């Protein structure tokens, strides 16, 4: 039986007021409906924003350590529910179960980490230039946040946003991807059980066109955090620019692994398989390009292809599955279209390239792990984000050439280098223009205690995750306070 999924507004579960319903389906078995969701109307958004605005005063005045206690309780409940939630992630968006469980673990880590921030959230004190005067900066909440999240990390990314937003004292209207509405609903239920006061966290389901844009531009929204596709993110950046509204947006990537001639090739292949085909390539951080030194090129390709041919494709709930489906019909078509584009551009397809329809997989959106070699870095498959199990291998003459290739796209999320030479790794670390650089590890696997985000068109505004320099900068604004206890007029810069 499919679940009947509702909005959560002002502490109550209520059906959306929109016309009709939409379904969340299991991408491994299209006939398996995970949830039926009533569409929301603008009125639902109005109510949710109103509730969040109403709740802001009480929540922002609650001492941050008390807010943190709710996050700790949420973390504990997530631990209890980890298995069920992990399985739900797999059923609703297709990633294999160990990754589904990892998705939940990332939320647990974030809830604990941000819960601890409740006792830090620190600013600065600085000496005043005048006697009997002190000066400090403090972080204050911004107000009502619109949080718009994608389907590829249906528990982790909502946690990246909701936990810091709440610890900082903001209230929230959360609009998750329609593809993973059930995961989002279960996640909000955890916060309800953890004791979040009514109106502090609200959930509204619906599409970007029907609900998302209206929410982001709503007059009573104070700031926005978005993770998703580039076209949507860039469009929202424009709207927020006109509204003078802060937005933090995390969007695409065209991440690359450099493999040098001295690399441990077996290790590099493990990283390339995990980065390229983990989550069926549906990560912003996926290693969709492999930039391989000419001296290692042939050998690397051979072992990489052998490893790809060992990947077992299927329903992510099965223990024997290494790679699940892509999330839906439109993603399925988009990835297959890119494979055709790659062929037409003259890249050499050496592995995969087709839907995978063996046995029960015929019922889902499965695509073979696909490898193109001899890719020219100007080709579209080397420049555009595919978000599927398609990897382009590019030959590099030397380290400089490899670095230029990696930096030669509009994106800058993550990059990696495999080398045994400490100097080469140091040069790469310095020259790679990406928000995250990995040495002898794949392009994926960022930890929550450091900022996550990229350069160039990957994102705008402060980053996700982490504390200072990351999420705390997204979810707080600075206030500076000067206190003069001299009892007389003192003039800065003048009384010397
Ligand atoms: C994403 O790539 O879409 O770094 C998010 C990682 C995860 C988060 C990835 N912690 O791979």
Coordinates of N, CA and C in Angstrom, one line a residue, residues 5-8 22 37 40 92 146-155 157-158 161-162 172-188 201-208 211-212 215 225-227:
X5 N 0.7 10.9 1.5 CA 1.7 11.9 2.0 C 1.1 13.3 2.1
X6 N 1.4 13.9 3.3 CA 0.8 15.2 3.5 C 1.8 16.3 3.8
X7 N 1.3 17.5 3.8 CA 2.2 18.7 4.2 C 2.2 18.7 5.7
X8 N 3.2 19.4 6.3 CA 3.2 19.7 7.7 C 3.3 21.2 7.9
X22 N 0.3 13.6 -7.1 CA 1.4 13.0 -7.8 C 1.9 11.8 -7.0
X37 N 0.9 11.8 -3.2 CA 1.0 13.1 -2.5 C 0.0 14.1 -3.2
X40 N 0.1 20.8 -3.7 CA -0.1 21.9 -2.8 C -0.5 23.1 -3.7
X92 N 12.9 4.6 -2.7 CA 12.3 5.8 -3.3 C 13.2 6.4 -4.4
X146 N 13.4 29.6 3.1 CA 12.9 28.6 2.1 C 14.0 27.6 1.8
X147 N 13.8 26.4 2.0 CA 14.8 25.4 1.8 C 14.3 24.4 0.7
X148 N 15.0 24.4 -0.4 CA 14.6 23.6 -1.6 C 15.7 22.5 -1.9
X149 N 15.3 21.3 -1.8 CA 16.3 20.2 -1.8 C 16.1 19.2 -3.0
X150 N 17.1 18.5 -3.4 CA 17.1 17.6 -4.5 C 16.7 16.2 -4.1
X151 N 16.7 15.3 -5.0 CA 16.3 13.9 -4.7 C 17.5 13.0 -4.5
X152 N 18.8 13.4 -4.9 CA 19.9 12.4 -4.9 C 20.4 12.1 -3.5
X153 N 20.2 13.0 -2.5 CA 20.5 12.7 -1.1 C 19.3 13.1 -0.3
X154 N 18.2 12.3 -0.3 CA 16.9 12.7 0.1 C 16.8 12.9 1.7
X155 N 17.7 12.4 2.4 CA 17.8 12.6 3.9 C 18.9 13.6 4.2
X157 N 20.8 15.8 2.4 CA 20.8 17.2 2.0 C 19.7 18.0 2.8
X158 N 18.5 17.5 3.0 CA 17.6 18.2 3.9 C 18.3 18.5 5.3
X161 N 20.6 21.4 5.5 CA 20.0 22.7 5.5 C 19.2 22.9 6.8
X162 N 18.4 21.9 7.1 CA 17.4 22.1 8.3 C 18.2 22.2 9.6
X172 N 11.6 27.6 9.2 CA 11.8 27.0 7.9 C 10.5 26.6 7.2
X173 N 10.5 26.8 5.9 CA 9.6 26.2 5.0 C 10.4 25.3 4.1
X174 N 10.2 24.0 4.1 CA 11.0 23.0 3.4 C 10.2 22.5 2.3
X175 N 10.8 22.7 1.0 CA 10.1 22.1 -0.2 C 11.1 21.1 -0.8
X176 N 10.8 19.8 -0.5 CA 11.7 18.8 -1.0 C 11.4 18.4 -2.5
X177 N 12.3 17.7 -3.2 CA 12.0 17.2 -4.5 C 10.8 16.3 -4.5
X178 N 10.0 16.5 -5.5 CA 8.8 15.6 -5.6 C 9.1 14.1 -5.7
X179 N 10.3 13.9 -6.2 CA 10.8 12.5 -6.4 C 11.0 11.7 -5.1
X180 N 11.2 12.5 -4.0 CA 11.6 11.9 -2.8 C 10.7 12.5 -1.6
X181 N 9.4 12.7 -1.9 CA 8.5 13.3 -1.0 C 8.4 12.4 0.3
X182 N 8.4 11.1 0.1 CA 8.2 10.3 1.3 C 9.4 10.3 2.3
X183 N 10.6 10.3 1.7 CA 11.8 10.4 2.6 C 11.7 11.7 3.4
X184 N 11.3 12.8 2.7 CA 11.3 14.1 3.3 C 10.2 14.1 4.4
X185 N 9.1 13.5 4.2 CA 8.1 13.4 5.2 C 8.5 12.7 6.4
X186 N 9.1 11.5 6.2 CA 9.6 10.8 7.4 C 10.7 11.6 8.2
X187 N 11.5 12.3 7.4 CA 12.5 13.1 8.1 C 11.9 14.2 9.0
X188 N 10.8 14.8 8.5 CA 10.1 15.9 9.3 C 9.4 15.2 10.5
X201 N 9.3 24.3 11.9 CA 9.7 23.6 10.7 C 8.4 23.2 9.9
X202 N 8.2 23.7 8.7 CA 7.0 23.4 7.9 C 7.5 22.7 6.6
X203 N 6.6 21.8 6.1 CA 6.9 21.1 4.9 C 5.8 21.2 3.9
X204 N 6.2 21.6 2.7 CA 5.2 21.8 1.6 C 5.6 21.0 0.4
X205 N 4.8 20.1 -0.1 CA 5.2 19.3 -1.2 C 4.7 19.9 -2.5
X206 N 5.4 19.6 -3.6 CA 4.9 20.1 -4.9 C 6.1 20.3 -5.8
X207 N 5.8 20.6 -7.1 CA 6.9 20.8 -8.0 C 7.5 22.2 -7.9
X208 N 8.6 22.4 -8.5 CA 9.3 23.7 -8.5 C 8.4 24.8 -9.1
X211 N 5.1 25.2 -6.8 CA 5.3 25.6 -5.4 C 6.6 26.3 -5.1
X212 N 7.7 25.7 -5.7 CA 9.0 26.2 -5.4 C 9.3 27.7 -5.7
X215 N 7.3 29.9 -3.4 CA 7.9 29.9 -2.1 C 9.1 30.8 -2.0
X225 N 17.9 28.7 0.6 CA 19.0 27.8 0.3 C 18.5 26.7 -0.7
X226 N 19.2 26.6 -1.7 CA 18.8 25.7 -2.8 C 19.9 24.7 -3.2
X227 N 19.6 23.5 -3.4 CA 20.5 22.5 -4.0 C 19.8 21.8 -5.2

